[in-house]
PDB file of C-alpha atoms in Angstrom:
ATOM      1  CA  MET A  27      -1.478  48.437 255.440  1.00  0.00           C
ATOM      2  CA  SER A  28       1.576  47.370 257.426  1.00  0.00           C
ATOM      3  CA  ALA A  29       1.815  45.773 260.813  1.00  0.00           C
ATOM      4  CA  THR A  30       4.249  46.746 263.504  1.00  0.00           C
ATOM      5  CA  THR A  31       5.651  44.477 266.157  1.00  0.00           C
ATOM      6  CA  ASP A  32       7.707  44.965 269.264  1.00  0.00           C
ATOM      7  CA  ARG A  33      10.209  42.311 268.241  1.00  0.00           C
ATOM      8  CA  PRO A  34      13.283  43.111 266.185  1.00  0.00           C
ATOM      9  CA  PRO A  35      13.637  41.140 262.939  1.00  0.00           C
ATOM     10  CA  PRO A  36      15.620  37.911 263.201  1.00  0.00           C
ATOM     11  CA  ARG A  37      19.288  38.174 262.356  1.00  0.00           C
ATOM     12  CA  ALA A  38      22.024  35.680 261.683  1.00  0.00           C
ATOM     13  CA  VAL A  39      24.536  35.350 264.472  1.00  0.00           C
ATOM     14  CA  PRO A  40      27.830  33.751 263.476  1.00  0.00           C
ATOM     15  CA  PHE A  41      28.701  30.660 265.435  1.00  0.00           C
ATOM     16  CA  GLY A  42      32.082  30.901 267.087  1.00  0.00           C
ATOM     17  CA  ALA A  43      34.046  28.001 268.442  1.00  0.00           C
ATOM     18  CA  ALA A  44      34.547  27.958 272.170  1.00  0.00           C
ATOM     19  CA  ALA A  45      37.788  29.600 273.206  1.00  0.00           C
ATOM     20  CA  ALA A  46      40.681  27.295 273.961  1.00  0.00           C
ATOM     21  CA  ARG A  47      41.304  26.387 277.594  1.00  0.00           C
ATOM     22  CA  LEU A  48      44.782  27.755 277.897  1.00  0.00           C
ATOM     23  CA  ALA A  49      47.230  29.013 280.532  1.00  0.00           C
ATOM     24  CA  LEU A  50      50.329  30.870 279.312  1.00  0.00           C
ATOM     25  CA  ARG A  51      53.488  32.054 281.001  1.00  0.00           C
ATOM     26  CA  PRO A  52      53.171  35.787 281.787  1.00  0.00           C
ATOM     27  CA  ALA A  53      54.958  38.021 279.279  1.00  0.00           C
ATOM     28  CA  GLY A  54      57.388  39.367 281.899  1.00  0.00           C
ATOM     29  CA  LEU A  55      58.415  35.915 283.123  1.00  0.00           C
ATOM     30  CA  PRO A  56      61.360  34.646 281.062  1.00  0.00           C
ATOM     31  CA  SER A  57      61.418  31.020 280.010  1.00  0.00           C
ATOM     32  CA  ALA A  58      64.441  28.797 279.871  1.00  0.00           C
ATOM     33  CA  GLU A  59      65.544  27.347 276.554  1.00  0.00           C
ATOM     34  CA  GLY A  60      63.289  24.398 275.761  1.00  0.00           C
ATOM     35  CA  GLY A  61      60.907  25.121 278.645  1.00  0.00           C
ATOM     36  CA  LEU A  62      57.130  24.992 278.485  1.00  0.00           C
ATOM     37  CA  GLU A  63      55.300  28.219 277.701  1.00  0.00           C
ATOM     38  CA  GLY A  64      52.108  27.067 279.352  1.00  0.00           C
ATOM     39  CA  ALA A  65      49.408  24.422 279.083  1.00  0.00           C
ATOM     40  CA  TRP A  66      46.466  23.607 276.819  1.00  0.00           C
ATOM     41  CA  TRP A  67      43.465  21.554 277.952  1.00  0.00           C
ATOM     42  CA  PRO A  68      41.499  20.517 274.844  1.00  0.00           C
ATOM     43  CA  ARG A  69      37.856  19.505 275.156  1.00  0.00           C
ATOM     44  CA  SER A  70      38.252  16.404 272.963  1.00  0.00           C
ATOM     45  CA  ARG A  71      40.782  14.360 271.009  1.00  0.00           C
ATOM     46  CA  ASP A  72      39.522  15.757 267.693  1.00  0.00           C
ATOM     47  CA  LEU A  73      42.435  17.884 266.478  1.00  0.00           C
ATOM     48  CA  SER A  74      40.415  19.131 263.488  1.00  0.00           C
ATOM     49  CA  GLN A  75      38.111  20.886 265.955  1.00  0.00           C
ATOM     50  CA  GLU A  76      40.543  21.713 268.752  1.00  0.00           C
ATOM     51  CA  LEU A  77      43.575  23.127 266.923  1.00  0.00           C
ATOM     52  CA  PRO A  78      41.783  25.998 265.123  1.00  0.00           C
ATOM     53  CA  ALA A  79      40.483  27.337 268.454  1.00  0.00           C
ATOM     54  CA  LEU A  80      43.983  27.113 269.955  1.00  0.00           C
ATOM     55  CA  ALA A  81      45.707  28.813 267.012  1.00  0.00           C
ATOM     56  CA  ASP A  82      42.967  31.453 266.879  1.00  0.00           C
ATOM     57  CA  VAL A  83      43.820  32.499 270.458  1.00  0.00           C
ATOM     58  CA  LEU A  84      47.590  32.339 269.955  1.00  0.00           C
ATOM     59  CA  ASP A  85      47.796  34.192 266.602  1.00  0.00           C
ATOM     60  CA  PRO A  86      47.324  37.667 268.133  1.00  0.00           C
ATOM     61  CA  LEU A  87      49.599  36.863 271.087  1.00  0.00           C
ATOM     62  CA  TRP A  88      52.559  35.163 269.400  1.00  0.00           C
ATOM     63  CA  GLY A  89      52.146  36.151 265.775  1.00  0.00           C
ATOM     64  CA  ARG A  90      50.738  34.003 263.001  1.00  0.00           C
ATOM     65  CA  VAL A  91      51.013  30.310 263.867  1.00  0.00           C
ATOM     66  CA  THR A  92      52.398  28.569 260.780  1.00  0.00           C
ATOM     67  CA  ARG A  93      53.070  24.999 261.921  1.00  0.00           C
ATOM     68  CA  ILE A  94      51.944  22.696 264.709  1.00  0.00           C
ATOM     69  CA  GLY A  95      53.589  19.459 265.757  1.00  0.00           C
ATOM     70  CA  VAL A  96      52.100  16.714 267.919  1.00  0.00           C
ATOM     71  CA  ASN A  97      53.064  13.242 269.042  1.00  0.00           C
ATOM     72  CA  PRO A  98      50.402  10.831 267.669  1.00  0.00           C
ATOM     73  CA  ARG A  99      50.309   8.602 270.781  1.00  0.00           C
ATOM     74  CA  TYR A 100      47.078  10.131 272.160  1.00  0.00           C
ATOM     75  CA  TRP A 101      45.555  11.559 268.953  1.00  0.00           C
ATOM     76  CA  PRO A 102      43.491   9.134 266.841  1.00  0.00           C
ATOM     77  CA  VAL A 103      43.493  11.393 263.737  1.00  0.00           C
ATOM     78  CA  ILE A 104      45.944  14.147 262.849  1.00  0.00           C
ATOM     79  CA  PRO A 105      44.816  16.510 260.087  1.00  0.00           C
ATOM     80  CA  PRO A 106      47.567  17.551 257.633  1.00  0.00           C
ATOM     81  CA  ARG A 107      46.437  21.178 257.831  1.00  0.00           C
ATOM     82  CA  ILE A 108      43.884  23.414 259.488  1.00  0.00           C
ATOM     83  CA  PHE A 109      42.504  26.809 258.552  1.00  0.00           C
ATOM     84  CA  VAL A 110      42.865  29.681 261.023  1.00  0.00           C
ATOM     85  CA  ASN A 111      41.946  33.324 260.462  1.00  0.00           C
ATOM     86  CA  GLY A 112      42.118  32.971 256.683  1.00  0.00           C
ATOM     87  CA  HIS A 113      45.464  31.156 256.519  1.00  0.00           C
ATOM     88  CA  VAL A 114      46.623  27.559 256.439  1.00  0.00           C
ATOM     89  CA  VAL A 115      48.506  26.027 259.358  1.00  0.00           C
ATOM     90  CA  LYS A 116      50.398  22.825 258.593  1.00  0.00           C
ATOM     91  CA  VAL A 117      50.122  20.057 261.172  1.00  0.00           C
ATOM     92  CA  GLY A 118      52.746  17.337 261.526  1.00  0.00           C
ATOM     93  CA  TRP A 119      53.512  14.500 263.869  1.00  0.00           C
ATOM     94  CA  PHE A 120      56.709  13.259 265.443  1.00  0.00           C
ATOM     95  CA  THR A 121      56.952  10.078 267.499  1.00  0.00           C
ATOM     96  CA  SER A 122      60.474  10.143 268.880  1.00  0.00           C
ATOM     97  CA  ALA A 123      61.361  13.845 268.860  1.00  0.00           C
ATOM     98  CA  LEU A 124      58.276  15.153 270.639  1.00  0.00           C
ATOM     99  CA  ASP A 125      57.033  14.456 274.151  1.00  0.00           C
ATOM    100  CA  PRO A 126      53.582  12.768 273.916  1.00  0.00           C
ATOM    101  CA  HIS A 127      52.198  15.284 276.449  1.00  0.00           C
ATOM    102  CA  MET A 128      53.349  18.330 274.516  1.00  0.00           C
ATOM    103  CA  ILE A 129      52.364  20.316 271.459  1.00  0.00           C
ATOM    104  CA  LEU A 130      54.857  22.373 269.458  1.00  0.00           C
ATOM    105  CA  LEU A 131      53.754  25.601 267.763  1.00  0.00           C
ATOM    106  CA  LEU A 132      55.850  27.598 265.301  1.00  0.00           C
ATOM    107  CA  SER A 133      55.327  31.275 264.582  1.00  0.00           C
ATOM    108  CA  CYS A 134      57.219  33.575 262.217  1.00  0.00           C
ATOM    109  CA  THR A 135      57.626  36.193 264.956  1.00  0.00           C
ATOM    110  CA  ALA A 136      57.830  34.164 268.183  1.00  0.00           C
ATOM    111  CA  GLY A 137      59.650  31.090 266.923  1.00  0.00           C
ATOM    112  CA  ARG A 138      59.048  27.777 268.654  1.00  0.00           C
ATOM    113  CA  ARG A 139      56.680  27.544 271.625  1.00  0.00           C
ATOM    114  CA  ASP A 140      55.877  24.359 273.536  1.00  0.00           C
ATOM    115  CA  LEU A 141      52.725  23.719 275.551  1.00  0.00           C
ATOM    116  CA  LEU A 142      51.833  20.949 277.942  1.00  0.00           C
ATOM    117  CA  VAL A 143      48.761  19.077 276.656  1.00  0.00           C
ATOM    118  CA  ILE A 144      46.429  18.061 279.448  1.00  0.00           C
ATOM    119  CA  PRO A 145      44.272  15.093 278.406  1.00  0.00           C
ATOM    120  CA  PRO A 146      40.642  16.136 277.798  1.00  0.00           C
ATOM    121  CA  GLU A 147      39.468  13.468 280.239  1.00  0.00           C
ATOM    122  CA  THR A 148      41.357  15.091 283.121  1.00  0.00           C
ATOM    123  CA  GLY A 149      39.224  16.453 285.946  1.00  0.00           C
ATOM    124  CA  ALA A 150      39.103  20.202 286.557  1.00  0.00           C
ATOM    125  CA  PRO A 151      41.119  20.164 289.827  1.00  0.00           C
ATOM    126  CA  SER A 152      44.010  18.236 288.244  1.00  0.00           C
ATOM    127  CA  ALA A 153      43.867  20.307 285.065  1.00  0.00           C
ATOM    128  CA  GLY A 154      44.009  23.502 287.116  1.00  0.00           C
ATOM    129  CA  ARG A 155      47.087  22.319 288.999  1.00  0.00           C
ATOM    130  CA  LEU A 156      48.812  21.255 285.786  1.00  0.00           C
ATOM    131  CA  MET A 157      47.977  24.525 284.005  1.00  0.00           C
ATOM    132  CA  THR A 158      49.396  26.519 286.906  1.00  0.00           C
ATOM    133  CA  ALA A 159      52.545  24.400 287.097  1.00  0.00           C
ATOM    134  CA  ALA A 160      53.227  24.665 283.353  1.00  0.00           C
ATOM    135  CA  SER A 161      52.623  28.408 283.132  1.00  0.00           C
ATOM    136  CA  THR A 162      54.439  29.536 286.275  1.00  0.00           C
ATOM    137  CA  SER A 163      57.444  27.233 286.546  1.00  0.00           C
ATOM    138  CA  ALA A 164      60.578  29.162 287.405  1.00  0.00           C
ATOM    139  CA  SER A 165      63.057  29.840 284.646  1.00  0.00           C
ATOM    140  CA  THR A 166      65.915  29.088 287.049  1.00  0.00           C
ATOM    141  CA  GLY A 167      66.682  25.514 287.946  1.00  0.00           C
ATOM    142  CA  PRO A 168      65.852  22.350 286.030  1.00  0.00           C
ATOM    143  CA  GLN A 169      62.976  22.547 283.577  1.00  0.00           C
ATOM    144  CA  LEU A 170      60.364  19.843 283.907  1.00  0.00           C
ATOM    145  CA  THR A 171      59.285  18.123 280.724  1.00  0.00           C
ATOM    146  CA  ALA A 172      55.622  17.765 279.879  1.00  0.00           C
ATOM    147  CA  THR A 173      55.677  14.088 280.832  1.00  0.00           C
ATOM    148  CA  ALA A 174      57.460  14.894 284.110  1.00  0.00           C
ATOM    149  CA  LEU A 175      54.701  17.368 285.015  1.00  0.00           C
ATOM    150  CA  MET A 176      52.037  14.793 284.166  1.00  0.00           C
ATOM    151  CA  THR A 177      53.692  12.049 286.231  1.00  0.00           C
ATOM    152  CA  GLU A 178      53.945  14.356 289.245  1.00  0.00           C
ATOM    153  CA  GLU A 179      50.155  14.822 289.191  1.00  0.00           C
ATOM    154  CA  PRO A 180      48.488  12.548 291.801  1.00  0.00           C
ATOM    155  CA  GLY A 181      46.623   9.665 290.220  1.00  0.00           C
ATOM    156  CA  TYR A 182      48.345   9.904 286.855  1.00  0.00           C
ATOM    157  CA  CYS A 183      50.827   7.056 287.435  1.00  0.00           C
ATOM    158  CA  ALA A 184      48.038   4.770 288.634  1.00  0.00           C
ATOM    159  CA  SER A 185      46.181   5.289 285.366  1.00  0.00           C
ATOM    160  CA  LEU A 186      49.321   4.281 283.440  1.00  0.00           C
ATOM    161  CA  SER A 187      49.661   0.946 285.254  1.00  0.00           C
ATOM    162  CA  ASP A 188      47.043  -0.628 282.989  1.00  0.00           C
ATOM    163  CA  GLY A 189      48.923   0.540 279.882  1.00  0.00           C
ATOM    164  CA  VAL A 190      46.324   3.144 279.037  1.00  0.00           C
ATOM    165  CA  GLY A 191      46.796   6.898 279.351  1.00  0.00           C
ATOM    166  CA  PRO A 192      44.800   8.907 281.874  1.00  0.00           C
ATOM    167  CA  GLY A 193      41.115   8.694 281.190  1.00  0.00           C
ATOM    168  CA  LEU A 194      41.470   6.706 277.962  1.00  0.00           C
ATOM    169  CA  SER A 195      39.313   3.672 277.569  1.00  0.00           C
ATOM    170  CA  GLY A 196      40.916   0.421 276.473  1.00  0.00           C
ATOM    171  CA  SER A 197      39.110   0.467 273.125  1.00  0.00           C
ATOM    172  CA  LEU A 198      40.293   3.993 272.302  1.00  0.00           C
ATOM    173  CA  ALA A 199      43.876   3.201 273.281  1.00  0.00           C
ATOM    174  CA  ALA A 200      43.830  -0.015 271.257  1.00  0.00           C
ATOM    175  CA  GLY A 201      42.921   1.998 268.167  1.00  0.00           C
ATOM    176  CA  MET A 202      45.943   4.253 268.482  1.00  0.00           C
TER     177      MET A 202
END
């Protein structure tokens, strides 16, 4: 004898990482040489968790991401590589050649792309303004650097006066 139920049998549902919080320059809007292509607002300072979600979103848009560069000022740990869509992405760090508020992504098809990195501790209103500014800045006229965009945001300079980045606690900053 067999029993019947109204419930379907349990099934495994793959867990997917939350999509990256990202704002990109529209495809039709040209960017100036060395300009920002948009902004990324990670949820934490854990690059091992955050970078795969970012590269996963950008792979279909820009082509396979092969390398990522960050400035280590605000990242406590930088993994040497991450795995994205079945391939390895090398991660490197540069202290003098890379703006601390920027991330550099290299793709075989799109070349170099730079994104403003909005600190995870930033409030939603400020993050929204920064994402809009980085993804819609005009390609004519002077290009703002990532740090210039951050310093134009109200309240950012005040948080730097104590020597700690926006939203970073003293103990976290001391460990960097």
